[in-house]
GROMACS .gro file of C-alpha atoms in nm:
model
  329
    1UNK     CA    1  14.573  12.446  11.520
    2UNK     CA    2  14.203  12.511  11.495
    3UNK     CA    3  14.049  12.448  11.152
    4UNK     CA    4  13.742  12.604  11.002
    5UNK     CA    5  13.526  12.525  10.699
    6UNK     CA    6  13.538  12.742  10.389
    7UNK     CA    7  13.213  12.699  10.191
    8UNK     CA    8  13.236  12.812   9.831
    9UNK     CA    9  12.952  12.934   9.611
   10UNK     CA   10  12.954  12.620   9.399
   11UNK     CA   11  12.862  12.413   9.703
   12UNK     CA   12  13.202  12.251   9.765
   13UNK     CA   13  13.383  12.285  10.095
   14UNK     CA   14  13.752  12.305  10.176
   15UNK     CA   15  13.947  12.328  10.503
   16UNK     CA   16  14.172  12.621  10.587
   17UNK     CA   17  14.383  12.670  10.894
   18UNK     CA   18  14.392  12.997  11.081
   19UNK     CA   19  14.749  13.058  10.962
   20UNK     CA   20  14.652  13.007  10.599
   21UNK     CA   21  14.349  13.232  10.639
   22UNK     CA   22  14.555  13.525  10.773
   23UNK     CA   23  14.606  13.789  10.497
   24UNK     CA   24  14.969  13.851  10.405
   25UNK     CA   25  15.106  13.550  10.587
   26UNK     CA   26  15.338  13.292  10.435
   27UNK     CA   27  15.053  13.045  10.437
   28UNK     CA   28  14.834  13.290  10.242
   29UNK     CA   29  15.106  13.344   9.978
   30UNK     CA   30  15.157  12.970   9.950
   31UNK     CA   31  14.783  12.926   9.908
   32UNK     CA   32  14.778  13.173   9.619
   33UNK     CA   33  15.067  12.992   9.447
   34UNK     CA   34  14.890  12.655   9.457
   35UNK     CA   35  14.713  12.543   9.138
   36UNK     CA   36  14.334  12.523   9.172
   37UNK     CA   37  14.210  12.179   9.266
   38UNK     CA   38  13.946  12.001   9.066
   39UNK     CA   39  13.601  12.040   9.216
   40UNK     CA   40  13.237  12.008   9.121
   41UNK     CA   41  13.155  12.155   8.784
   42UNK     CA   42  12.933  12.459   8.773
   43UNK     CA   43  12.567  12.371   8.751
   44UNK     CA   44  12.587  12.056   8.959
   45UNK     CA   45  12.312  12.024   9.216
   46UNK     CA   46  12.518  11.825   9.464
   47UNK     CA   47  12.880  11.742   9.530
   48UNK     CA   48  13.005  11.588   9.203
   49UNK     CA   49  12.643  11.516   9.110
   50UNK     CA   50  12.617  11.234   9.362
   51UNK     CA   51  12.272  11.151   9.512
   52UNK     CA   52  12.193  11.345   9.827
   53UNK     CA   53  11.967  11.075   9.971
   54UNK     CA   54  12.044  10.712  10.030
   55UNK     CA   55  11.825  10.503   9.801
   56UNK     CA   56  11.544  10.332   9.997
   57UNK     CA   57  11.601   9.960  10.040
   58UNK     CA   58  11.237   9.879   9.968
   59UNK     CA   59  11.181   9.628   9.689
   60UNK     CA   60  10.924   9.724   9.428
   61UNK     CA   61  10.733   9.397   9.424
   62UNK     CA   62  10.705   9.401   9.804
   63UNK     CA   63  10.619   9.761   9.885
   64UNK     CA   64  10.428   9.858   9.571
   65UNK     CA   65  10.239   9.529   9.596
   66UNK     CA   66  10.170   9.600   9.962
   67UNK     CA   67  10.034   9.946   9.877
   68UNK     CA   68   9.800   9.803   9.615
   69UNK     CA   69   9.678   9.499   9.809
   70UNK     CA   70   9.633   9.692  10.134
   71UNK     CA   71   9.418   9.950   9.960
   72UNK     CA   72   9.214   9.681   9.786
   73UNK     CA   73   9.156   9.498  10.115
   74UNK     CA   74   9.039   9.805  10.306
   75UNK     CA   75   8.807   9.933  10.033
   76UNK     CA   76   8.665   9.584   9.970
   77UNK     CA   77   8.574   9.550  10.338
   78UNK     CA   78   8.392   9.883  10.329
   79UNK     CA   79   8.207   9.782  10.012
   80UNK     CA   80   8.117   9.447  10.172
   81UNK     CA   81   7.972   9.625  10.476
   82UNK     CA   82   7.761   9.849  10.252
   83UNK     CA   83   7.638   9.547  10.056
   84UNK     CA   84   7.561   9.357  10.378
   85UNK     CA   85   7.356   9.642  10.519
   86UNK     CA   86   7.164   9.700  10.192
   87UNK     CA   87   7.068   9.336  10.133
   88UNK     CA   88   7.313   9.236   9.859
   89UNK     CA   89   7.456   8.906   9.985
   90UNK     CA   90   7.655   8.808   9.674
   91UNK     CA   91   7.826   9.145   9.648
   92UNK     CA   92   7.898   9.125  10.021
   93UNK     CA   93   8.058   8.784   9.972
   94UNK     CA   94   8.278   8.917   9.692
   95UNK     CA   95   8.396   9.201   9.917
   96UNK     CA   96   8.464   8.976  10.216
   97UNK     CA   97   8.658   8.715  10.018
   98UNK     CA   98   8.851   8.982   9.827
   99UNK     CA   99   8.947   9.152  10.153
  100UNK     CA  100   9.061   8.820  10.301
  101UNK     CA  101   9.280   8.732  10.002
  102UNK     CA  102   9.421   9.083   9.958
  103UNK     CA  103   9.497   9.107  10.329
  104UNK     CA  104   9.690   8.782  10.314
  105UNK     CA  105   9.889   8.904  10.016
  106UNK     CA  106   9.966   9.240  10.176
  107UNK     CA  107  10.082   9.075  10.499
  108UNK     CA  108  10.310   8.847  10.300
  109UNK     CA  109  10.460   9.144  10.113
  110UNK     CA  110  10.510   9.341  10.434
  111UNK     CA  111  10.670   9.055  10.626
  112UNK     CA  112  10.886   8.960  10.327
  113UNK     CA  113  11.017   9.316  10.316
  114UNK     CA  114  11.077   9.323  10.693
  115UNK     CA  115  11.278   9.003  10.662
  116UNK     CA  116  11.156   8.841  10.983
  117UNK     CA  117  10.792   8.800  11.093
  118UNK     CA  118  10.870   8.886  11.455
  119UNK     CA  119  10.957   9.242  11.353
  120UNK     CA  120  10.588   9.310  11.298
  121UNK     CA  121  10.512   9.183  11.650
  122UNK     CA  122  10.790   9.400  11.793
  123UNK     CA  123  10.622   9.711  11.655
  124UNK     CA  124  10.321   9.641  11.880
  125UNK     CA  125  10.522   9.706  12.194
  126UNK     CA  126  10.466  10.082  12.164
  127UNK     CA  127  10.201  10.315  12.024
  128UNK     CA  128  10.337  10.641  11.886
  129UNK     CA  129  10.085  10.880  11.737
  130UNK     CA  130  10.353  11.073  11.546
  131UNK     CA  131  10.477  10.757  11.371
  132UNK     CA  132  10.273  10.642  11.068
  133UNK     CA  133  10.442  10.302  11.094
  134UNK     CA  134  10.329  10.257  11.454
  135UNK     CA  135   9.975  10.380  11.386
  136UNK     CA  136   9.951  10.164  11.075
  137UNK     CA  137  10.060   9.857  11.267
  138UNK     CA  138   9.781   9.904  11.518
  139UNK     CA  139   9.528   9.976  11.242
  140UNK     CA  140   9.618   9.645  11.076
  141UNK     CA  141   9.599   9.470  11.413
  142UNK     CA  142   9.247   9.599  11.470
  143UNK     CA  143   9.135   9.538  11.112
  144UNK     CA  144   9.298   9.206  11.032
  145UNK     CA  145   9.114   8.971  11.273
  146UNK     CA  146   8.777   9.118  11.176
  147UNK     CA  147   8.844   9.083  10.804
  148UNK     CA  148   8.965   8.726  10.853
  149UNK     CA  149   8.664   8.639  11.068
  150UNK     CA  150   8.421   8.788  10.816
  151UNK     CA  151   8.577   8.606  10.522
  152UNK     CA  152   8.616   8.274  10.704
  153UNK     CA  153   8.256   8.279  10.832
  154UNK     CA  154   8.129   8.344  10.480
  155UNK     CA  155   8.338   8.068  10.321
  156UNK     CA  156   8.254   7.817  10.595
  157UNK     CA  157   7.885   7.905  10.601
  158UNK     CA  158   7.882   7.915  10.982
  159UNK     CA  159   7.831   8.175  11.254
  160UNK     CA  160   7.644   8.420  11.029
  161UNK     CA  161   7.580   8.670  11.309
  162UNK     CA  162   7.946   8.683  11.404
  163UNK     CA  163   8.036   8.719  11.038
  164UNK     CA  164   7.792   9.006  10.999
  165UNK     CA  165   7.934   9.191  11.299
  166UNK     CA  166   8.289   9.132  11.175
  167UNK     CA  167   8.192   9.255  10.828
  168UNK     CA  168   8.062   9.584  10.965
  169UNK     CA  169   8.363   9.623  11.196
  170UNK     CA  170   8.610   9.561  10.914
  171UNK     CA  171   8.414   9.800  10.694
  172UNK     CA  172   8.451  10.078  10.950
  173UNK     CA  173   8.827  10.023  10.969
  174UNK     CA  174   8.861   9.982  10.592
  175UNK     CA  175   8.913  10.351  10.500
  176UNK     CA  176   9.201  10.379  10.747
  177UNK     CA  177   9.363  10.066  10.603
  178UNK     CA  178   9.326  10.200  10.250
  179UNK     CA  179   9.484  10.540  10.324
  180UNK     CA  180   9.737  10.503  10.605
  181UNK     CA  181  10.001  10.383  10.358
  182UNK     CA  182   9.989  10.729  10.199
  183UNK     CA  183  10.095  10.884  10.529
  184UNK     CA  184  10.357  10.612  10.561
  185UNK     CA  185  10.541  10.696  10.238
  186UNK     CA  186  10.490  11.072  10.276
  187UNK     CA  187  10.671  11.056  10.610
  188UNK     CA  188  10.994  10.960  10.428
  189UNK     CA  189  11.256  11.196  10.280
  190UNK     CA  190  11.177  11.088   9.922
  191UNK     CA  191  11.094  11.423   9.755
  192UNK     CA  192  10.806  11.317   9.527
  193UNK     CA  193  10.636  11.140   9.818
  194UNK     CA  194  10.715  11.378  10.101
  195UNK     CA  195  10.597  11.692   9.924
  196UNK     CA  196  10.280  11.525   9.799
  197UNK     CA  197  10.145  11.477  10.150
  198UNK     CA  198   9.835  11.690  10.089
  199UNK     CA  199   9.693  11.498   9.793
  200UNK     CA  200   9.844  11.153   9.844
  201UNK     CA  201   9.580  11.025  10.094
  202UNK     CA  202   9.300  11.125   9.855
  203UNK     CA  203   9.483  10.965   9.563
  204UNK     CA  204   9.525  10.640   9.756
  205UNK     CA  205   9.164  10.645   9.875
  206UNK     CA  206   9.035  10.698   9.522
  207UNK     CA  207   9.262  10.430   9.378
  208UNK     CA  208   9.153  10.179   9.644
  209UNK     CA  209   8.783  10.256   9.590
  210UNK     CA  210   8.822  10.216   9.214
  211UNK     CA  211   8.991   9.878   9.260
  212UNK     CA  212   8.727   9.749   9.504
  213UNK     CA  213   8.445   9.872   9.283
  214UNK     CA  214   8.606   9.712   8.979
  215UNK     CA  215   8.637   9.379   9.156
  216UNK     CA  216   8.273   9.403   9.263
  217UNK     CA  217   8.163   9.462   8.904
  218UNK     CA  218   8.385   9.180   8.783
  219UNK     CA  219   8.261   8.914   9.027
  220UNK     CA  220   7.914   9.016   9.144
  221UNK     CA  221   7.594   8.977   8.937
  222UNK     CA  222   7.460   9.281   8.755
  223UNK     CA  223   7.154   9.298   8.980
  224UNK     CA  224   7.369   9.360   9.289
  225UNK     CA  225   7.661   9.553   9.143
  226UNK     CA  226   7.505   9.898   9.167
  227UNK     CA  227   7.707  10.010   9.473
  228UNK     CA  228   8.025   9.876   9.314
  229UNK     CA  229   7.968  10.082   8.999
  230UNK     CA  230   7.907  10.399   9.199
  231UNK     CA  231   8.209  10.342   9.421
  232UNK     CA  232   8.428  10.277   9.117
  233UNK     CA  233   8.312  10.596   8.946
  234UNK     CA  234   8.366  10.807   9.256
  235UNK     CA  235   8.705  10.650   9.325
  236UNK     CA  236   8.833  10.702   8.971
  237UNK     CA  237   8.724  11.067   8.977
  238UNK     CA  238   8.890  11.134   9.314
  239UNK     CA  239   9.208  10.959   9.203
  240UNK     CA  240   9.244  11.162   8.883
  241UNK     CA  241   9.160  11.495   9.049
  242UNK     CA  242   9.408  11.433   9.332
  243UNK     CA  243   9.683  11.329   9.090
  244UNK     CA  244   9.628  11.639   8.873
  245UNK     CA  245   9.630  11.877   9.171
  246UNK     CA  246   9.944  11.717   9.313
  247UNK     CA  247  10.134  11.744   8.984
  248UNK     CA  248  10.036  12.109   8.944
  249UNK     CA  249  10.128  12.203   9.300
  250UNK     CA  250  10.466  12.029   9.296
  251UNK     CA  251  10.578  12.198   8.975
  252UNK     CA  252  10.925  12.082   8.865
  253UNK     CA  253  10.930  11.823   9.142
  254UNK     CA  254  10.642  11.644   8.967
  255UNK     CA  255  10.856  11.564   8.660
  256UNK     CA  256  10.906  11.197   8.762
  257UNK     CA  257  10.530  11.166   8.810
  258UNK     CA  258  10.452  11.322   8.474
  259UNK     CA  259  10.707  11.103   8.295
  260UNK     CA  260  10.571  10.783   8.448
  261UNK     CA  261  10.401  10.570   8.184
  262UNK     CA  262  10.251  10.357   8.459
  263UNK     CA  263  10.072  10.656   8.612
  264UNK     CA  264   9.940  10.770   8.275
  265UNK     CA  265   9.821  10.415   8.203
  266UNK     CA  266   9.662  10.394   8.547
  267UNK     CA  267   9.463  10.713   8.496
  268UNK     CA  268   9.347  10.605   8.150
  269UNK     CA  269   9.243  10.258   8.267
  270UNK     CA  270   9.062  10.391   8.573
  271UNK     CA  271   8.862  10.649   8.379
  272UNK     CA  272   8.783  10.409   8.092
  273UNK     CA  273   8.680  10.134   8.334
  274UNK     CA  274   8.459  10.365   8.539
  275UNK     CA  275   8.284  10.512   8.235
  276UNK     CA  276   8.233  10.171   8.075
  277UNK     CA  277   8.100  10.030   8.400
  278UNK     CA  278   7.847  10.306   8.450
  279UNK     CA  279   7.724  10.318   8.088
  280UNK     CA  280   7.757   9.963   7.951
  281UNK     CA  281   7.816   9.759   8.264
  282UNK     CA  282   7.458   9.794   8.385
  283UNK     CA  283   7.319   9.573   8.106
  284UNK     CA  284   7.613   9.375   7.970
  285UNK     CA  285   7.796   9.116   8.177
  286UNK     CA  286   8.090   9.121   7.936
  287UNK     CA  287   8.121   9.500   7.964
  288UNK     CA  288   8.105   9.478   8.344
  289UNK     CA  289   8.386   9.221   8.353
  290UNK     CA  290   8.603   9.425   8.115
  291UNK     CA  291   8.541   9.745   8.311
  292UNK     CA  292   8.622   9.574   8.640
  293UNK     CA  293   8.946   9.432   8.505
  294UNK     CA  294   9.046   9.776   8.371
  295UNK     CA  295   8.982   9.935   8.710
  296UNK     CA  296   9.190   9.675   8.892
  297UNK     CA  297   9.476   9.713   8.645
  298UNK     CA  298   9.454  10.092   8.667
  299UNK     CA  299   9.481  10.088   9.045
  300UNK     CA  300   9.783   9.857   9.032
  301UNK     CA  301   9.952  10.078   8.772
  302UNK     CA  302   9.894  10.382   8.991
  303UNK     CA  303  10.057  10.229   9.298
  304UNK     CA  304  10.356  10.091   9.108
  305UNK     CA  305  10.392  10.419   8.917
  306UNK     CA  306  10.400  10.624   9.237
  307UNK     CA  307  10.661  10.390   9.380
  308UNK     CA  308  10.889  10.417   9.075
  309UNK     CA  309  10.849  10.794   9.050
  310UNK     CA  310  10.946  10.829   9.414
  311UNK     CA  311  11.258  10.619   9.364
  312UNK     CA  312  11.354  10.831   9.063
  313UNK     CA  313  11.319  11.153   9.263
  314UNK     CA  314  11.534  11.009   9.542
  315UNK     CA  315  11.815  10.913   9.303
  316UNK     CA  316  11.834  11.247   9.122
  317UNK     CA  317  11.990  11.518   9.344
  318UNK     CA  318  11.820  11.804   9.161
  319UNK     CA  319  11.482  11.706   9.306
  320UNK     CA  320  11.629  11.741   9.654
  321UNK     CA  321  11.864  12.039   9.622
  322UNK     CA  322  11.669  12.261   9.385
  323UNK     CA  323  11.343  12.205   9.570
  324UNK     CA  324  11.506  12.301   9.901
  325UNK     CA  325  11.650  12.615   9.741
  326UNK     CA  326  11.308  12.713   9.607
  327UNK     CA  327  11.151  12.668   9.949
  328UNK     CA  328  11.421  12.881  10.113
  329UNK     CA  329  11.382  13.151   9.849
   0.00000   0.00000   0.00000
C-alpha cells in the first residue's frame, strides 16, 4: 500500500495509508477512535525542540585562535610593508616577526583541527573559486613562504634585498589573509555567521588592523609608531561600525551576538586602546604599551566572541526555524 506524509500545522509529521485517508472507511473510523498521540508542544520551533543543525565539530581554542592569529599575521605583514617603504626599519621588524610568529601559531591551530597535516596538502590538489576553503588554502600557500622569508631574513640579518621583496609581497597578500576567514565561516549553515556575510569581512579586517596596530605601538619606538597608531584607530572604527550594522540588520538573529560579553569587551578594549594610543601614546611609552595591549586583547575577544555566538545560534533551533520563516514571509 502506498503511504503519504501528513504534515500538521505544528510542524510534526505522521504517516497515513490510502485506506486510512479515505473518508467513511473502516480505517477512517478507527483513526477517529484512536487517542491522540503525544507530539511537539505548541510554540516549539523544531520537532520536540531538538536542534535543527548538527553542532560544528570545531574546537574553540583551535578555530577561534586560528581566526585571531591569521588576522594578526596578515595585517602585520601589510603594516611591515608600509613601514619598510616609508623608512621605519624597527616598526618593519616588529611587523615581520609578528607575522612569522602568528603564522606559525595559526598553522598549528589549523593542522591540529584537521587532525593530520597531510589534509592541508590534499586541499592543494584542486582550485575551486566557489569554495572559501580552497581559495583560502591557496592564499595561505602564496602568503606563507613570503612571510617566512621576510621574517627569517630579518632575524638572520642576511639577504636584505630578498627580505625586502618578500616583505612587500607578503604585505600585498596580507589583506586577503586577514579577511578570507570571514568568508570561510559565513559559508557555513551557522545562522549568526551565515547571515552576517555582508559585514563580517569588514569586521574581521578592522579587528585584524587594530591588533596589528596595537602590536606595533606595543613593540616599536614612539618615533616610528605613527603608522601603527593610525592603522589601529582606523581598524577599531571599522570593527565597531561593522559590528553595529550587522547586529541591527540581523534583528532577532543577533541576540547571541548582543548577549556575548566577549564581544562587548572586545569593542570596549578596541575603542579605549585606539583612543589612548592616538592621544597619550604619542608622548608616553607606558600609554603606548597599555593601548597596544588593550587592542590586542580586544581583537582576541572579538574573534572568540563571534565563535561562541555562532555556536549558540547553531544549538538553538529558533535561530534557524524562525529566521527561515521570516525570510519566506
